[in-house]
JSON list of C-alpha atoms in Angstrom, two decimals:
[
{"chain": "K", "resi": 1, "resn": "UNK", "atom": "CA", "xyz": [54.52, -18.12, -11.00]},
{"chain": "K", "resi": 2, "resn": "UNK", "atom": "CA", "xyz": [56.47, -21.37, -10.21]},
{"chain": "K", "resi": 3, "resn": "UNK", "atom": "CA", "xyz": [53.68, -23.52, -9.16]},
{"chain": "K", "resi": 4, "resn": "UNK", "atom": "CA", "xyz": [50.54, -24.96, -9.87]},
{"chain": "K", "resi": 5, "resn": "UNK", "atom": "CA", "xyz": [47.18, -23.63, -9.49]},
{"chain": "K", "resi": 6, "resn": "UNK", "atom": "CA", "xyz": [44.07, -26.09, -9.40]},
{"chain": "K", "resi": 7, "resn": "UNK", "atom": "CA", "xyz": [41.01, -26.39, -11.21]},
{"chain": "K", "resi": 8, "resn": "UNK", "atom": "CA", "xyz": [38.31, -24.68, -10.18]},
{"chain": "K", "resi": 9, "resn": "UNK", "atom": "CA", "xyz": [36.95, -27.54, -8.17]},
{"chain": "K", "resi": 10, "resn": "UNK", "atom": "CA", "xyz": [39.97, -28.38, -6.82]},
{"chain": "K", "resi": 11, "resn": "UNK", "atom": "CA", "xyz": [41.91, -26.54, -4.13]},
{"chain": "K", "resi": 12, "resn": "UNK", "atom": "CA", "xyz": [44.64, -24.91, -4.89]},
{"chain": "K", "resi": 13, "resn": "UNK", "atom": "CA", "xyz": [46.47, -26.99, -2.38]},
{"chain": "K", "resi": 14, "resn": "UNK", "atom": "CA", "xyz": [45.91, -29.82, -4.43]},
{"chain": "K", "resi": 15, "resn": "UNK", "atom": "CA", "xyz": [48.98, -32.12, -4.26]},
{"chain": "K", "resi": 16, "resn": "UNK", "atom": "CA", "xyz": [50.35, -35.31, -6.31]},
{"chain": "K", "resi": 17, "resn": "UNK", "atom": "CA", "xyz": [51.11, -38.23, -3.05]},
{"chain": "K", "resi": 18, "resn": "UNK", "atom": "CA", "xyz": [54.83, -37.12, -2.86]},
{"chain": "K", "resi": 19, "resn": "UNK", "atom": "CA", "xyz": [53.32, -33.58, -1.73]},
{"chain": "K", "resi": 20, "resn": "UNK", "atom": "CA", "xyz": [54.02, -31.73, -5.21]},
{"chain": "K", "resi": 21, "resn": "UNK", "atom": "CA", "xyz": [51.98, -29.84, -7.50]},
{"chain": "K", "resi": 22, "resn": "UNK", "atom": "CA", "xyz": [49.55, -31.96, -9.94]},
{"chain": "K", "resi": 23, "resn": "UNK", "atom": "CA", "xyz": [48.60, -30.88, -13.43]},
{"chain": "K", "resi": 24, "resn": "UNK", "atom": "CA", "xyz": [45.27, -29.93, -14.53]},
{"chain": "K", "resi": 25, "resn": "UNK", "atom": "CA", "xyz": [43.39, -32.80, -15.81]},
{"chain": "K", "resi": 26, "resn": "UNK", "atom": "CA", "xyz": [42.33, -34.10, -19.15]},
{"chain": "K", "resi": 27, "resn": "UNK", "atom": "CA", "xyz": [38.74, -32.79, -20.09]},
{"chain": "K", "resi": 28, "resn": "UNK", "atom": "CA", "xyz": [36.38, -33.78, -22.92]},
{"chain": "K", "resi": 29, "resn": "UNK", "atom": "CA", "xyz": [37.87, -32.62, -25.97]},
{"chain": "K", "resi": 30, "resn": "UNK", "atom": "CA", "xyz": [36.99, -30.08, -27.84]},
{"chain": "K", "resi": 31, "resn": "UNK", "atom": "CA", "xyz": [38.28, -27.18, -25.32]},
{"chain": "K", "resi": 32, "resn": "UNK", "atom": "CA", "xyz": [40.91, -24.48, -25.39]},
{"chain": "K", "resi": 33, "resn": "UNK", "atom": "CA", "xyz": [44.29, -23.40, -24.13]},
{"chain": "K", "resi": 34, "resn": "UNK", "atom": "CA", "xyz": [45.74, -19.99, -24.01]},
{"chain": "K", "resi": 35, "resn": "UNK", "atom": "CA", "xyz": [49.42, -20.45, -23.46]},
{"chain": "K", "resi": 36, "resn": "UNK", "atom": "CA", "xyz": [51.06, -17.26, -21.73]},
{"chain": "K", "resi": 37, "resn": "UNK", "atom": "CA", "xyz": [54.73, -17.58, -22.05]},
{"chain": "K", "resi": 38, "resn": "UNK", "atom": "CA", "xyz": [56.39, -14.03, -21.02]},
{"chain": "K", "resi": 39, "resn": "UNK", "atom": "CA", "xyz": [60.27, -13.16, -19.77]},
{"chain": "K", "resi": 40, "resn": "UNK", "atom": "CA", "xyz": [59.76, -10.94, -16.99]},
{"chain": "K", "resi": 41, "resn": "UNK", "atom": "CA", "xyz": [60.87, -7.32, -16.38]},
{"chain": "K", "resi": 42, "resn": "UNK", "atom": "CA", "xyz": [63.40, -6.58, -13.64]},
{"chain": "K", "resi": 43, "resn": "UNK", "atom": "CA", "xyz": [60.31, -4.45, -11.85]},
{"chain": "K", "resi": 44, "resn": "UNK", "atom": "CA", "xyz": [57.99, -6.65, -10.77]},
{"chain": "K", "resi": 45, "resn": "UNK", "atom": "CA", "xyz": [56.06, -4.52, -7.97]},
{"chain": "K", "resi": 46, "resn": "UNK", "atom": "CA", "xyz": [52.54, -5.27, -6.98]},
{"chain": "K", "resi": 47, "resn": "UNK", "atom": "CA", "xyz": [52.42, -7.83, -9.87]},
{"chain": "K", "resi": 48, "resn": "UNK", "atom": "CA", "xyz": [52.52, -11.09, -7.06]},
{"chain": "K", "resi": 49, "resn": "UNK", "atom": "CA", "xyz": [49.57, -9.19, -5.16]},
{"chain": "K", "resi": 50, "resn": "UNK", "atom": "CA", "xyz": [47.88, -8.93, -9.01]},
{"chain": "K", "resi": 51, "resn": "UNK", "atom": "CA", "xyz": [48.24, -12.25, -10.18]},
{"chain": "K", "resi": 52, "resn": "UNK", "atom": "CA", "xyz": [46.78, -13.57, -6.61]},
{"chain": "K", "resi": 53, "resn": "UNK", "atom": "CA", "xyz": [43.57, -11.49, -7.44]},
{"chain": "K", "resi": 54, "resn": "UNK", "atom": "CA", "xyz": [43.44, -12.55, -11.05]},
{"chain": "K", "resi": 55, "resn": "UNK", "atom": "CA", "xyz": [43.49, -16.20, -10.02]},
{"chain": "K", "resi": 56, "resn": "UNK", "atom": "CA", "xyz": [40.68, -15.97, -7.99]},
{"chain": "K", "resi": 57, "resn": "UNK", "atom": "CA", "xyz": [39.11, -13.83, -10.43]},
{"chain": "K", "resi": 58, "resn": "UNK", "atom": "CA", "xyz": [39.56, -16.27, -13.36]},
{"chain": "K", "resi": 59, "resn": "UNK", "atom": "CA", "xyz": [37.85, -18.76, -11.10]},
{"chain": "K", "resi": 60, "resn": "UNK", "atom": "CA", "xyz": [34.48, -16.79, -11.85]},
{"chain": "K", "resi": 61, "resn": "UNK", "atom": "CA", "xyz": [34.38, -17.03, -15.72]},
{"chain": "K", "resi": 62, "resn": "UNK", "atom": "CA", "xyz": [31.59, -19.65, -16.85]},
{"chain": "K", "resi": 63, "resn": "UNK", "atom": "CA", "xyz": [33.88, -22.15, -18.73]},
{"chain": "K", "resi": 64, "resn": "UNK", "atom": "CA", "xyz": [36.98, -22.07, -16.90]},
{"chain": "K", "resi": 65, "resn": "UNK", "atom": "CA", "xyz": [38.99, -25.01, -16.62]},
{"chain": "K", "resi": 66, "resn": "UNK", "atom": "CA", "xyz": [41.85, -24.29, -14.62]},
{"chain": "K", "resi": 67, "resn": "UNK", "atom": "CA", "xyz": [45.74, -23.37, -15.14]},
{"chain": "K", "resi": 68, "resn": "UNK", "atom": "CA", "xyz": [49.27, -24.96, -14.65]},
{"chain": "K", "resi": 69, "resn": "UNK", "atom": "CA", "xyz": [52.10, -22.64, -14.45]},
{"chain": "K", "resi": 70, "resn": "UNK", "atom": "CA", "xyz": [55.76, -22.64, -14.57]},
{"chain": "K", "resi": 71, "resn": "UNK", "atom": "CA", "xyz": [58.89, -20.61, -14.47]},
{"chain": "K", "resi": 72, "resn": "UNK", "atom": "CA", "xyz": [61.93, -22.08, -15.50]},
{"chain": "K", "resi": 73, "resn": "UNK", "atom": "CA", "xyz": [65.69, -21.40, -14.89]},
{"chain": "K", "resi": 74, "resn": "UNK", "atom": "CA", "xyz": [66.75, -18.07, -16.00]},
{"chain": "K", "resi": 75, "resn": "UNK", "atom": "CA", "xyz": [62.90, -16.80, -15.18]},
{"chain": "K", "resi": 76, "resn": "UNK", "atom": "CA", "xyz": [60.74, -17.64, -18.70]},
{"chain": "K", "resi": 77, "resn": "UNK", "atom": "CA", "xyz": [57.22, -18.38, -16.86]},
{"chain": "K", "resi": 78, "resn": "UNK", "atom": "CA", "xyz": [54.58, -20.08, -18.62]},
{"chain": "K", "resi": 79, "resn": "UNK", "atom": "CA", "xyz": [51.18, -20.03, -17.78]},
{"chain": "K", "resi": 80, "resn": "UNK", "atom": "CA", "xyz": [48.35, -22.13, -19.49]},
{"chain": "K", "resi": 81, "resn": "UNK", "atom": "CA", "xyz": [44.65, -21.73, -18.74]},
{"chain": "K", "resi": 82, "resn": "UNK", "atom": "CA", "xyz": [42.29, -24.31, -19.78]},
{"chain": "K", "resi": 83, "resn": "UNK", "atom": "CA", "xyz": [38.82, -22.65, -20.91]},
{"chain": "K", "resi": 84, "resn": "UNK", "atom": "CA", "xyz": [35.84, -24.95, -22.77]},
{"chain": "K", "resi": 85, "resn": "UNK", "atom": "CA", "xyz": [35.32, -22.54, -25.74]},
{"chain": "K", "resi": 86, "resn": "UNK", "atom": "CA", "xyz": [36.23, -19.37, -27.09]},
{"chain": "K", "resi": 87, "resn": "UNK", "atom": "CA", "xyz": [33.48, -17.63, -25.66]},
{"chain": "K", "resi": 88, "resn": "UNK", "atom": "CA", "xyz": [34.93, -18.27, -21.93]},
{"chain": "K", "resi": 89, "resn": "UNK", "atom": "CA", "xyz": [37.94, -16.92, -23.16]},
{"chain": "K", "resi": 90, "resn": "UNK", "atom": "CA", "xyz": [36.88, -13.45, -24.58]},
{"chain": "K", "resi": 91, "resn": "UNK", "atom": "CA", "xyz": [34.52, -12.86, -21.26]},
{"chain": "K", "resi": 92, "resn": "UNK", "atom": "CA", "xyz": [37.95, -13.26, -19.40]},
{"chain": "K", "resi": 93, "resn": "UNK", "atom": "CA", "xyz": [39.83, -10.78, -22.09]},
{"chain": "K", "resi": 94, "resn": "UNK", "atom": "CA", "xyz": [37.16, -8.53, -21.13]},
{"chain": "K", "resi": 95, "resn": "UNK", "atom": "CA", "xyz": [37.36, -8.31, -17.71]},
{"chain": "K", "resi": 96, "resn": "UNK", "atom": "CA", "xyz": [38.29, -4.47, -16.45]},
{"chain": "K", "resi": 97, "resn": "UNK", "atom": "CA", "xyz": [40.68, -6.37, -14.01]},
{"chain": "K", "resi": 98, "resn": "UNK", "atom": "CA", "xyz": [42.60, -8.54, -16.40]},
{"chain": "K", "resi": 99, "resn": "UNK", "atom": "CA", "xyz": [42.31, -4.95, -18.68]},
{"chain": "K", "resi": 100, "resn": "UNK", "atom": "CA", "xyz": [44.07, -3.23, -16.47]},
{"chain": "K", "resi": 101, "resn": "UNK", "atom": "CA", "xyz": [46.89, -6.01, -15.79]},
{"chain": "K", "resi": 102, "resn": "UNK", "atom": "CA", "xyz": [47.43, -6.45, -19.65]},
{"chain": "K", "resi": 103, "resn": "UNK", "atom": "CA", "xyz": [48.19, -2.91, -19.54]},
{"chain": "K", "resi": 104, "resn": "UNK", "atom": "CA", "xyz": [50.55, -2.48, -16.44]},
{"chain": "K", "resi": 105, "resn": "UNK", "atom": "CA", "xyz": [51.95, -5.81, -17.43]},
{"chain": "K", "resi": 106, "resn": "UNK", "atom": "CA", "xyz": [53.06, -4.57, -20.91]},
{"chain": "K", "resi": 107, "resn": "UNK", "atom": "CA", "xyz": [54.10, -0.87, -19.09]},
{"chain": "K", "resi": 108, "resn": "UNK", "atom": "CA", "xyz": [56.06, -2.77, -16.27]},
{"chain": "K", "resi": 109, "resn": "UNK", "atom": "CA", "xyz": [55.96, -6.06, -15.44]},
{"chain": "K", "resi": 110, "resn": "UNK", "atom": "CA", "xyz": [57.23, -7.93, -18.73]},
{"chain": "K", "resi": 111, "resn": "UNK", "atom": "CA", "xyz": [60.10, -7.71, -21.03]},
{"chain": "K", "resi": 112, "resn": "UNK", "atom": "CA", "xyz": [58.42, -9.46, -23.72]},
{"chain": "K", "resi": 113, "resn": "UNK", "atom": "CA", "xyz": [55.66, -11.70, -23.78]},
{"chain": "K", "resi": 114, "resn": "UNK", "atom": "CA", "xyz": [53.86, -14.29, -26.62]},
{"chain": "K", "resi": 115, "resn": "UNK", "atom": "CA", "xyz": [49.74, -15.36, -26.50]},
{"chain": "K", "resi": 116, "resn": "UNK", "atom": "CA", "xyz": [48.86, -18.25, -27.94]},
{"chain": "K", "resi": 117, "resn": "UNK", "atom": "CA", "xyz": [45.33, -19.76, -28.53]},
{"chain": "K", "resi": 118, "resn": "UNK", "atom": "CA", "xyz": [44.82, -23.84, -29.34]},
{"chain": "K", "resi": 119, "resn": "UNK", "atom": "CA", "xyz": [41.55, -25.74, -29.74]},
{"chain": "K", "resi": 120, "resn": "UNK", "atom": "CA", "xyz": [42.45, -29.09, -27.81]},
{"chain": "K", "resi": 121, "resn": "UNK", "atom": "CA", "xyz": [41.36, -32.02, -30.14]},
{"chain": "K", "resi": 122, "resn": "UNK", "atom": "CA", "xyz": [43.00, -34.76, -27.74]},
{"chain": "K", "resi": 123, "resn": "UNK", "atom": "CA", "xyz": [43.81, -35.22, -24.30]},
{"chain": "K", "resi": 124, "resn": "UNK", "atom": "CA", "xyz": [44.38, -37.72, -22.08]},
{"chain": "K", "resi": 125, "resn": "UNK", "atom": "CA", "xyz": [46.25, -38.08, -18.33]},
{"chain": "K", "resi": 126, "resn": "UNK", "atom": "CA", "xyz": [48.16, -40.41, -16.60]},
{"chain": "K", "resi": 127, "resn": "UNK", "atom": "CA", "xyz": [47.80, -40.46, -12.43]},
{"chain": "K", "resi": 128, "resn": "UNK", "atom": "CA", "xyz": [49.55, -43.14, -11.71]},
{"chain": "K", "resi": 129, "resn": "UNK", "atom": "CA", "xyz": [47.27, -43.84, -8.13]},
{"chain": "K", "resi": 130, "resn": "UNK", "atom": "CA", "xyz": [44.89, -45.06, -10.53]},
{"chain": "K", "resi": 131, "resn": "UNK", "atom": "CA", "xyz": [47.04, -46.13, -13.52]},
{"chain": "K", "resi": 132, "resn": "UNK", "atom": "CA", "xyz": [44.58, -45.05, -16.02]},
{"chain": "K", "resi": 133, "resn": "UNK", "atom": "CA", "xyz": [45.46, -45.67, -19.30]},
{"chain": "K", "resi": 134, "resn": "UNK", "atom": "CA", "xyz": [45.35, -42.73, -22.26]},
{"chain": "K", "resi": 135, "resn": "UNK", "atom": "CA", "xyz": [42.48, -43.04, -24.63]}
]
């Protein structure tokens, strides 16, 4: 989980000019972010093969926005997925797949973990290939 995954428009091998990941861009406000911030456990097996599926998987959900992740020294990962409205958000709670995850993730895969669900009032982006400014 150290790099960037697209929108769902975009490929995944989307890249910034110097050949690096790019952030998911600003939509029209109001949309939501679930912020996944978890410290991982040291058994990790299958959960790379997993988290490949449930990417693609995501992808499906009417409403889905896309997702930047991170991992940063000492292994905290963060993963944010950008979904227009709640209701996008509960259809991908309910999927068996990301079911069975939560559940093997909590048995196996994670230490600890924290959910967190925002309602995006503002948002704006900077690229600077087109310099455009925030609103």
């Amino acid at each position: 989980m150290s790099d960037h995954r697209g929108t769902p428009e975009a490929s995944p091998a989307a890249s910034a000019p110097t050949g690096g990941p790019v952030p998911v861009p600003a939509h029209e406000p109001p949309y939501y972010v679930v912020v996944f911030t978890a410290v991982p456990a040291e058994d990790r097996e299958g959960y790379g093969k997993t988290a490949e599926q449930l990417e693609e998987l995501v992808k499906e959900v009417p409403g889905y926005l896309g997702m930047d992740q991170a991992t940063a020294p000492g292994g905290l990962s963060i993963t944010v997925g950008y979904f227009r409205d709640l209701a996008a958000i509960e259809e991908w709670r309910s999927y068996p797949e990301h079911r069975a995850a939560q559940k093997r993730g909590r048995a196996q895969w994670y230490e600890s973990y924290a959910l967190h669900i925002a309602k995006v009032e503002r948002s704006h982006a900077f690229d600077r290939g087109t310099a455009a400014p925030p609103r």
